[in-house]
Amino acid sequence: MWDKIKTYLYALFVEHSILNIFWKNFHKVDEGVYRSAQMNPYTLRKVIKKYNLKTIISFRQDIEKSPLSQLEKKVCEEMGVEFIRIGLTSRRLPKKEKLIELKQAFENAKKPMLMHCKAGADRTSLASFLYFYWNGKIKEAKKQFSFFKFGHIKNSKAGIIDYCAEKFLESGDSDVIKWCEKNKEKLQKEFKPKGFWSFVNDKVLGRE
């Protein structure tokens, strides 16, 4: 019991997951595809049962250091849900290998599936954008970086991901993986985040 209490306290105050108690950031992406923030084990069990989830994809890094992520893996094991981790960061554009891994996961994962990062606002928005793009739904892809719906702050350092998505769509290129690999260093230099919003995103909200 004490170990469980320590885990929850760590998640709430060290991992800054206290907002996730009140805001799951849960949304339907497509038929059999959902997105969210990381949930506590109790809520996760309820969501798995309600939506009959078969796969969960986590974009969190270093989950071995996150007690909440370890509990998530345990819940998935107990409930027969496949757990896939593809560690991404919202402050730098993903490497080619990560994008290939993500594309393969979308192609092969059993549905219904849920994808999430920590807050469900940045890395999950990028993944949702790519999901729609790879499925030929450009109009829907453009909607995935909303502040009011998903909490993504485009003027913070995490804004590099939708800046990249915007520039890719403007380019008219058809291969997002090759284009991103070719242009990511240039885009990182071009993008200028706002200090105040980066402080809110990084320090106040504690996003990764």
C-alpha atoms as an extended CHARMM CRD file, in Angstrom:
* protein
*
       208  EXT
         1         1  MET       CA              0.0000000000        0.0000000000        0.0000000000  PROA      1               0.0000000000
         2         2  TRP       CA              2.7670000000        2.4560000000        0.9490000000  PROA      2               0.0000000000
         3         3  ASP       CA              4.6030000000        1.7180000000       -2.3360000000  PROA      3               0.0000000000
         4         4  LYS       CA              1.4410000000        2.5260000000       -4.2780000000  PROA      4               0.0000000000
         5         5  ILE       CA              0.9750000000        5.7880000000       -2.3600000000  PROA      5               0.0000000000
         6         6  LYS       CA              4.5970000000        6.7830000000       -3.0870000000  PROA      6               0.0000000000
         7         7  THR       CA              4.0760000000        6.0000000000       -6.7700000000  PROA      7               0.0000000000
         8         8  TYR       CA              1.0220000000        8.2340000000       -6.9780000000  PROA      8               0.0000000000
         9         9  LEU       CA              2.7320000000       11.0610000000       -5.0910000000  PROA      9               0.0000000000
        10        10  TYR       CA              5.7420000000       10.8260000000       -7.4130000000  PROA      10              0.0000000000
        11        11  ALA       CA              3.4740000000       10.9140000000      -10.4660000000  PROA      11              0.0000000000
        12        12  LEU       CA              1.4710000000       13.8560000000       -9.1750000000  PROA      12              0.0000000000
        13        13  PHE       CA              4.2430000000       16.1270000000       -7.9500000000  PROA      13              0.0000000000
        14        14  VAL       CA              7.5040000000       14.9950000000       -9.5950000000  PROA      14              0.0000000000
        15        15  GLU       CA              6.0870000000       14.0590000000      -12.9920000000  PROA      15              0.0000000000
        16        16  HSD       CA              3.6020000000       16.9640000000      -12.8460000000  PROA      16              0.0000000000
        17        17  SER       CA              0.6710000000       14.6390000000      -13.5630000000  PROA      17              0.0000000000
        18        18  ILE       CA             -1.7140000000       16.3220000000      -11.1570000000  PROA      18              0.0000000000
        19        19  LEU       CA             -3.6230000000       17.9840000000      -14.0270000000  PROA      19              0.0000000000
        20        20  ASN       CA             -4.2680000000       14.5700000000      -15.5630000000  PROA      20              0.0000000000
        21        21  ILE       CA             -6.5680000000       13.7400000000      -12.6520000000  PROA      21              0.0000000000
        22        22  PHE       CA             -9.0360000000       16.3050000000      -13.9160000000  PROA      22              0.0000000000
        23        23  TRP       CA             -8.1710000000       16.3770000000      -17.6300000000  PROA      23              0.0000000000
        24        24  LYS       CA             -7.6260000000       13.0760000000      -19.4420000000  PROA      24              0.0000000000
        25        25  ASN       CA             -7.4000000000       14.9060000000      -22.7970000000  PROA      25              0.0000000000
        26        26  PHE       CA             -9.2000000000       11.9110000000      -24.2660000000  PROA      26              0.0000000000
        27        27  HSD       CA            -10.4430000000       12.1880000000      -27.8510000000  PROA      27              0.0000000000
        28        28  LYS       CA            -11.4510000000        9.9640000000      -30.7150000000  PROA      28              0.0000000000
        29        29  VAL       CA             -8.9980000000       10.2970000000      -33.6000000000  PROA      29              0.0000000000
        30        30  ASP       CA            -10.5440000000        7.8960000000      -36.0830000000  PROA      30              0.0000000000
        31        31  GLU       CA            -12.5570000000        4.6950000000      -36.0490000000  PROA      31              0.0000000000
        32        32  GLY       CA            -10.8700000000        2.5040000000      -33.4440000000  PROA      32              0.0000000000
        33        33  VAL       CA             -8.1440000000        5.0720000000      -32.7220000000  PROA      33              0.0000000000
        34        34  TYR       CA             -8.0060000000        7.3060000000      -29.6270000000  PROA      34              0.0000000000
        35        35  ARG       CA             -5.5860000000        9.7920000000      -28.0620000000  PROA      35              0.0000000000
        36        36  SER       CA             -5.1280000000       11.0240000000      -24.5030000000  PROA      36              0.0000000000
        37        37  ALA       CA             -2.8220000000       12.1460000000      -21.7370000000  PROA      37              0.0000000000
        38        38  GLN       CA             -1.2820000000        9.4350000000      -19.5710000000  PROA      38              0.0000000000
        39        39  MET       CA             -3.9080000000        8.0950000000      -17.2080000000  PROA      39              0.0000000000
        40        40  ASN       CA             -3.6620000000        6.6810000000      -13.7210000000  PROA      40              0.0000000000
        41        41  PRO       CA             -4.1340000000        2.8760000000      -13.5060000000  PROA      41              0.0000000000
        42        42  TYR       CA             -7.7230000000        3.1040000000      -12.2150000000  PROA      42              0.0000000000
        43        43  THR       CA             -8.8450000000        5.3370000000      -15.0950000000  PROA      43              0.0000000000
        44        44  LEU       CA             -6.8420000000        3.3300000000      -17.6150000000  PROA      44              0.0000000000
        45        45  ARG       CA             -8.5950000000        0.1050000000      -16.6250000000  PROA      45              0.0000000000
        46        46  LYS       CA            -11.9820000000        1.7420000000      -17.0890000000  PROA      46              0.0000000000
        47        47  VAL       CA            -11.0290000000        3.1170000000      -20.5200000000  PROA      47              0.0000000000
        48        48  ILE       CA             -9.5920000000       -0.2320000000      -21.6790000000  PROA      48              0.0000000000
        49        49  LYS       CA            -12.8620000000       -1.9610000000      -20.7400000000  PROA      49              0.0000000000
        50        50  LYS       CA            -15.1440000000        0.7300000000      -22.1580000000  PROA      50              0.0000000000
        51        51  TYR       CA            -13.3960000000        0.9420000000      -25.5430000000  PROA      51              0.0000000000
        52        52  ASN       CA            -12.1730000000       -2.6690000000      -25.6790000000  PROA      52              0.0000000000
        53        53  LEU       CA             -8.6180000000       -1.4670000000      -26.3220000000  PROA      53              0.0000000000
        54        54  LYS       CA             -6.1720000000       -3.9340000000      -27.8590000000  PROA      54              0.0000000000
        55        55  THR       CA             -3.0740000000       -1.7230000000      -28.1190000000  PROA      55              0.0000000000
        56        56  ILE       CA             -1.6090000000        1.2340000000      -26.2370000000  PROA      56              0.0000000000
        57        57  ILE       CA              1.2300000000        3.2630000000      -27.7590000000  PROA      57              0.0000000000
        58        58  SER       CA              3.2000000000        5.4710000000      -25.3720000000  PROA      58              0.0000000000
        59        59  PHE       CA              5.4490000000        8.2380000000      -26.6620000000  PROA      59              0.0000000000
        60        60  ARG       CA              7.0700000000        8.8590000000      -23.2890000000  PROA      60              0.0000000000
        61        61  GLN       CA             10.8360000000        8.5960000000      -22.9210000000  PROA      61              0.0000000000
        62        62  ASP       CA             12.6880000000        6.8450000000      -20.1050000000  PROA      62              0.0000000000
        63        63  ILE       CA              9.5960000000        5.0410000000      -18.8840000000  PROA      63              0.0000000000
        64        64  GLU       CA             11.8170000000        2.9110000000      -16.6660000000  PROA      64              0.0000000000
        65        65  LYS       CA             12.2060000000        6.0290000000      -14.4990000000  PROA      65              0.0000000000
        66        66  SER       CA              8.4730000000        6.6910000000      -14.4090000000  PROA      66              0.0000000000
        67        67  PRO       CA              6.5220000000        4.7200000000      -11.7790000000  PROA      67              0.0000000000
        68        68  LEU       CA              3.2780000000        5.6800000000      -13.5140000000  PROA      68              0.0000000000
        69        69  SER       CA              4.4940000000        4.2170000000      -16.8060000000  PROA      69              0.0000000000
        70        70  GLN       CA              5.5460000000        1.0320000000      -15.0420000000  PROA      70              0.0000000000
        71        71  LEU       CA              2.0540000000        0.7220000000      -13.5850000000  PROA      71              0.0000000000
        72        72  GLU       CA              0.6330000000        1.2810000000      -17.0590000000  PROA      72              0.0000000000
        73        73  LYS       CA              2.7040000000       -1.6040000000      -18.4300000000  PROA      73              0.0000000000
        74        74  LYS       CA              1.4950000000       -3.8090000000      -15.5920000000  PROA      74              0.0000000000
        75        75  VAL       CA             -2.1600000000       -2.9500000000      -16.2920000000  PROA      75              0.0000000000
        76        76  CYS       CA             -1.6540000000       -3.7750000000      -19.9810000000  PROA      76              0.0000000000
        77        77  GLU       CA             -0.0810000000       -7.1230000000      -19.1170000000  PROA      77              0.0000000000
        78        78  GLU       CA             -2.9010000000       -7.9990000000      -16.7440000000  PROA      78              0.0000000000
        79        79  MET       CA             -5.6090000000       -7.0410000000      -19.2440000000  PROA      79              0.0000000000
        80        80  GLY       CA             -4.0180000000       -8.5580000000      -22.3540000000  PROA      80              0.0000000000
        81        81  VAL       CA             -3.3510000000       -5.2310000000      -24.0670000000  PROA      81              0.0000000000
        82        82  GLU       CA             -0.2440000000       -4.8580000000      -26.2240000000  PROA      82              0.0000000000
        83        83  PHE       CA              1.9820000000       -2.0650000000      -24.9190000000  PROA      83              0.0000000000
        84        84  ILE       CA              4.2310000000       -0.3160000000      -27.4490000000  PROA      84              0.0000000000
        85        85  ARG       CA              6.6880000000        2.4110000000      -26.5120000000  PROA      85              0.0000000000
        86        86  ILE       CA              8.0700000000        4.7900000000      -29.1070000000  PROA      86              0.0000000000
        87        87  GLY       CA             10.0120000000        7.4100000000      -27.1480000000  PROA      87              0.0000000000
        88        88  LEU       CA              9.6700000000       10.8690000000      -28.6820000000  PROA      88              0.0000000000
        89        89  THR       CA             10.5380000000       14.3950000000      -27.5890000000  PROA      89              0.0000000000
        90        90  SER       CA              8.4830000000       17.4710000000      -28.3660000000  PROA      90              0.0000000000
        91        91  ARG       CA             11.4720000000       19.8310000000      -28.2470000000  PROA      91              0.0000000000
        92        92  ARG       CA             13.3120000000       18.3190000000      -31.2090000000  PROA      92              0.0000000000
        93        93  LEU       CA             12.0450000000       16.6970000000      -34.3800000000  PROA      93              0.0000000000
        94        94  PRO       CA             12.1010000000       12.8990000000      -34.3500000000  PROA      94              0.0000000000
        95        95  LYS       CA             14.8070000000       10.8750000000      -36.0500000000  PROA      95              0.0000000000
        96        96  LYS       CA             14.0040000000        8.9460000000      -39.2010000000  PROA      96              0.0000000000
        97        97  GLU       CA             14.1090000000        5.6480000000      -37.3230000000  PROA      97              0.0000000000
        98        98  LYS       CA             11.4250000000        6.8200000000      -34.8850000000  PROA      98              0.0000000000
        99        99  LEU       CA              9.1200000000        7.9080000000      -37.7130000000  PROA      99              0.0000000000
       100       100  ILE       CA              9.5500000000        4.5640000000      -39.4560000000  PROA      100             0.0000000000
       101       101  GLU       CA              8.8140000000        2.7890000000      -36.1710000000  PROA      101             0.0000000000
       102       102  LEU       CA              5.6820000000        4.8930000000      -35.6980000000  PROA      102             0.0000000000
       103       103  LYS       CA              4.4380000000        4.2430000000      -39.2400000000  PROA      103             0.0000000000
       104       104  GLN       CA              4.9130000000        0.5060000000      -38.7740000000  PROA      104             0.0000000000
       105       105  ALA       CA              3.1040000000        0.6160000000      -35.4470000000  PROA      105             0.0000000000
       106       106  PHE       CA              0.1150000000        2.3520000000      -37.0460000000  PROA      106             0.0000000000
       107       107  GLU       CA              0.0720000000       -0.2290000000      -39.8340000000  PROA      107             0.0000000000
       108       108  ASN       CA              0.3610000000       -3.2930000000      -37.6120000000  PROA      108             0.0000000000
       109       109  ALA       CA             -1.2140000000       -2.4230000000      -34.2530000000  PROA      109             0.0000000000
       110       110  LYS       CA             -4.4410000000       -4.1710000000      -33.3340000000  PROA      110             0.0000000000
       111       111  LYS       CA             -7.4190000000       -1.8670000000      -32.9240000000  PROA      111             0.0000000000
       112       112  PRO       CA             -9.0240000000       -0.3300000000      -31.0000000000  PROA      112             0.0000000000
       113       113  MET       CA             -5.8520000000        1.4400000000      -29.9350000000  PROA      113             0.0000000000
       114       114  LEU       CA             -4.9460000000        4.3780000000      -27.7350000000  PROA      114             0.0000000000
       115       115  MET       CA             -1.8860000000        6.6110000000      -28.1570000000  PROA      115             0.0000000000
       116       116  HSD       CA             -0.6140000000        9.0400000000      -25.5670000000  PROA      116             0.0000000000
       117       117  CYS       CA              2.3610000000       10.9600000000      -24.2530000000  PROA      117             0.0000000000
       118       118  LYS       CA              2.3700000000       12.7150000000      -20.8840000000  PROA      118             0.0000000000
       119       119  ALA       CA             -0.1700000000       15.4860000000      -21.4230000000  PROA      119             0.0000000000
       120       120  GLY       CA             -1.5510000000       14.3150000000      -24.7760000000  PROA      120             0.0000000000
       121       121  ALA       CA             -0.8360000000       17.7490000000      -26.2160000000  PROA      121             0.0000000000
       122       122  ASP       CA              2.4800000000       17.7210000000      -28.0950000000  PROA      122             0.0000000000
       123       123  ARG       CA              3.9360000000       14.3540000000      -29.1170000000  PROA      123             0.0000000000
       124       124  THR       CA              0.4650000000       12.8640000000      -29.3800000000  PROA      124             0.0000000000
       125       125  SER       CA             -0.5730000000       15.7600000000      -31.6110000000  PROA      125             0.0000000000
       126       126  LEU       CA              2.3830000000       15.0390000000      -33.8920000000  PROA      126             0.0000000000
       127       127  ALA       CA              1.5230000000       11.3450000000      -34.0010000000  PROA      127             0.0000000000
       128       128  SER       CA             -2.1230000000       12.1260000000      -34.7540000000  PROA      128             0.0000000000
       129       129  PHE       CA             -1.0380000000       14.4670000000      -37.5510000000  PROA      129             0.0000000000
       130       130  LEU       CA              1.0860000000       11.6890000000      -39.0470000000  PROA      130             0.0000000000
       131       131  TYR       CA             -1.6880000000        9.1180000000      -38.6210000000  PROA      131             0.0000000000
       132       132  PHE       CA             -4.0660000000       11.2440000000      -40.6800000000  PROA      132             0.0000000000
       133       133  TYR       CA             -1.3980000000       12.2150000000      -43.2270000000  PROA      133             0.0000000000
       134       134  TRP       CA             -0.4210000000        8.5930000000      -43.8530000000  PROA      134             0.0000000000
       135       135  ASN       CA             -4.0990000000        7.7810000000      -44.2940000000  PROA      135             0.0000000000
       136       136  GLY       CA             -4.5910000000       10.5700000000      -46.8410000000  PROA      136             0.0000000000
       137       137  LYS       CA             -6.7260000000       12.7810000000      -44.5830000000  PROA      137             0.0000000000
       138       138  ILE       CA             -4.8790000000       16.0950000000      -44.8590000000  PROA      138             0.0000000000
       139       139  LYS       CA             -7.7680000000       18.2520000000      -43.6600000000  PROA      139             0.0000000000
       140       140  GLU       CA             -7.9890000000       16.2890000000      -40.4200000000  PROA      140             0.0000000000
       141       141  ALA       CA             -4.2030000000       16.2120000000      -40.0380000000  PROA      141             0.0000000000
       142       142  LYS       CA             -4.1060000000       20.0240000000      -39.9190000000  PROA      142             0.0000000000
       143       143  LYS       CA             -6.4840000000       20.0810000000      -36.9220000000  PROA      143             0.0000000000
       144       144  GLN       CA             -4.2620000000       18.0450000000      -34.6020000000  PROA      144             0.0000000000
       145       145  PHE       CA             -2.2610000000       20.8890000000      -33.0530000000  PROA      145             0.0000000000
       146       146  SER       CA             -5.1840000000       22.7670000000      -31.5040000000  PROA      146             0.0000000000
       147       147  PHE       CA             -4.5940000000       24.6200000000      -28.2450000000  PROA      147             0.0000000000
       148       148  PHE       CA             -8.2630000000       24.7950000000      -27.2720000000  PROA      148             0.0000000000
       149       149  LYS       CA             -8.9890000000       21.1200000000      -27.9410000000  PROA      149             0.0000000000
       150       150  PHE       CA             -5.6990000000       19.4010000000      -27.0940000000  PROA      150             0.0000000000
       151       151  GLY       CA             -3.6960000000       21.9910000000      -25.1450000000  PROA      151             0.0000000000
       152       152  HSD       CA             -0.7890000000       22.2790000000      -27.5940000000  PROA      152             0.0000000000
       153       153  ILE       CA              1.1190000000       25.5690000000      -27.1230000000  PROA      153             0.0000000000
       154       154  LYS       CA              2.5860000000       26.4130000000      -30.5250000000  PROA      154             0.0000000000
       155       155  ASN       CA              4.6490000000       29.3700000000      -29.2370000000  PROA      155             0.0000000000
       156       156  SER       CA              6.5500000000       27.1790000000      -26.7720000000  PROA      156             0.0000000000
       157       157  LYS       CA              9.5740000000       25.0330000000      -27.6280000000  PROA      157             0.0000000000
       158       158  ALA       CA              7.1170000000       22.2370000000      -28.4290000000  PROA      158             0.0000000000
       159       159  GLY       CA              5.8410000000       24.3600000000      -31.3060000000  PROA      159             0.0000000000
       160       160  ILE       CA              8.6740000000       23.0140000000      -33.4530000000  PROA      160             0.0000000000
       161       161  ILE       CA              6.5510000000       19.9710000000      -34.2460000000  PROA      161             0.0000000000
       162       162  ASP       CA              3.6160000000       21.8210000000      -35.8200000000  PROA      162             0.0000000000
       163       163  TYR       CA              6.0380000000       24.2860000000      -37.4460000000  PROA      163             0.0000000000
       164       164  CYS       CA              7.5990000000       21.2670000000      -39.1600000000  PROA      164             0.0000000000
       165       165  ALA       CA              4.1880000000       19.8620000000      -40.1130000000  PROA      165             0.0000000000
       166       166  GLU       CA              3.1350000000       23.2040000000      -41.5820000000  PROA      166             0.0000000000
       167       167  LYS       CA              6.3360000000       23.5670000000      -43.6230000000  PROA      167             0.0000000000
       168       168  PHE       CA              6.0780000000       19.9700000000      -44.8480000000  PROA      168             0.0000000000
       169       169  LEU       CA              2.5470000000       20.4950000000      -46.1460000000  PROA      169             0.0000000000
       170       170  GLU       CA              3.6300000000       23.7280000000      -47.8170000000  PROA      170             0.0000000000
       171       171  SER       CA              6.4860000000       21.9050000000      -49.5590000000  PROA      171             0.0000000000
       172       172  GLY       CA              4.1880000000       19.6230000000      -51.5180000000  PROA      172             0.0000000000
       173       173  ASP       CA              6.5210000000       16.7040000000      -50.8450000000  PROA      173             0.0000000000
       174       174  SER       CA              4.9390000000       13.2630000000      -50.4960000000  PROA      174             0.0000000000
       175       175  ASP       CA              7.4510000000       11.5370000000      -48.1910000000  PROA      175             0.0000000000
       176       176  VAL       CA              7.3010000000       13.0760000000      -44.7260000000  PROA      176             0.0000000000
       177       177  ILE       CA             10.0140000000       10.7890000000      -43.3310000000  PROA      177             0.0000000000
       178       178  LYS       CA             12.6630000000       11.6610000000      -45.9230000000  PROA      178             0.0000000000
       179       179  TRP       CA             11.6380000000       15.3320000000      -45.9760000000  PROA      179             0.0000000000
       180       180  CYS       CA             11.8730000000       15.6580000000      -42.1920000000  PROA      180             0.0000000000
       181       181  GLU       CA             15.2630000000       13.9460000000      -42.0850000000  PROA      181             0.0000000000
       182       182  LYS       CA             16.5850000000       16.2660000000      -44.7860000000  PROA      182             0.0000000000
       183       183  ASN       CA             15.2150000000       19.5000000000      -43.3130000000  PROA      183             0.0000000000
       184       184  LYS       CA             15.0200000000       19.0220000000      -39.5510000000  PROA      184             0.0000000000
       185       185  GLU       CA             18.2640000000       20.8320000000      -38.6260000000  PROA      185             0.0000000000
       186       186  LYS       CA             17.2880000000       23.8060000000      -40.7680000000  PROA      186             0.0000000000
       187       187  LEU       CA             13.8190000000       23.8930000000      -39.2080000000  PROA      187             0.0000000000
       188       188  GLN       CA             15.2230000000       23.7010000000      -35.6750000000  PROA      188             0.0000000000
       189       189  LYS       CA             17.3340000000       26.7950000000      -36.4050000000  PROA      189             0.0000000000
       190       190  GLU       CA             14.4600000000       28.6730000000      -38.0470000000  PROA      190             0.0000000000
       191       191  PHE       CA             11.8900000000       28.1110000000      -35.3320000000  PROA      191             0.0000000000
       192       192  LYS       CA             11.8610000000       30.8020000000      -32.6270000000  PROA      192             0.0000000000
       193       193  PRO       CA              9.8580000000       29.8740000000      -29.5180000000  PROA      193             0.0000000000
       194       194  LYS       CA              8.5900000000       32.5110000000      -27.1020000000  PROA      194             0.0000000000
       195       195  GLY       CA             10.2560000000       32.5030000000      -23.6850000000  PROA      195             0.0000000000
       196       196  PHE       CA              7.0760000000       33.0220000000      -21.6630000000  PROA      196             0.0000000000
       197       197  TRP       CA              5.1740000000       30.1910000000      -23.3280000000  PROA      197             0.0000000000
       198       198  SER       CA              8.1740000000       27.8690000000      -23.0890000000  PROA      198             0.0000000000
       199       199  PHE       CA              8.3250000000       28.6130000000      -19.3540000000  PROA      199             0.0000000000
       200       200  VAL       CA              4.6210000000       27.7700000000      -18.9970000000  PROA      200             0.0000000000
       201       201  ASN       CA              4.9810000000       24.5660000000      -21.0110000000  PROA      201             0.0000000000
       202       202  ASP       CA              8.2240000000       23.3570000000      -19.4460000000  PROA      202             0.0000000000
       203       203  LYS       CA              8.1500000000       24.5920000000      -15.8600000000  PROA      203             0.0000000000
       204       204  VAL       CA              4.5360000000       25.2680000000      -14.9270000000  PROA      204             0.0000000000
       205       205  LEU       CA              2.9510000000       22.3310000000      -16.7740000000  PROA      205             0.0000000000
       206       206  GLY       CA              6.0840000000       20.1540000000      -16.5520000000  PROA      206             0.0000000000
       207       207  ARG       CA              5.7310000000       18.7410000000      -20.0310000000  PROA      207             0.0000000000
       208       208  GLU       CA              8.4610000000       16.5950000000      -21.5700000000  PROA      208             0.0000000000
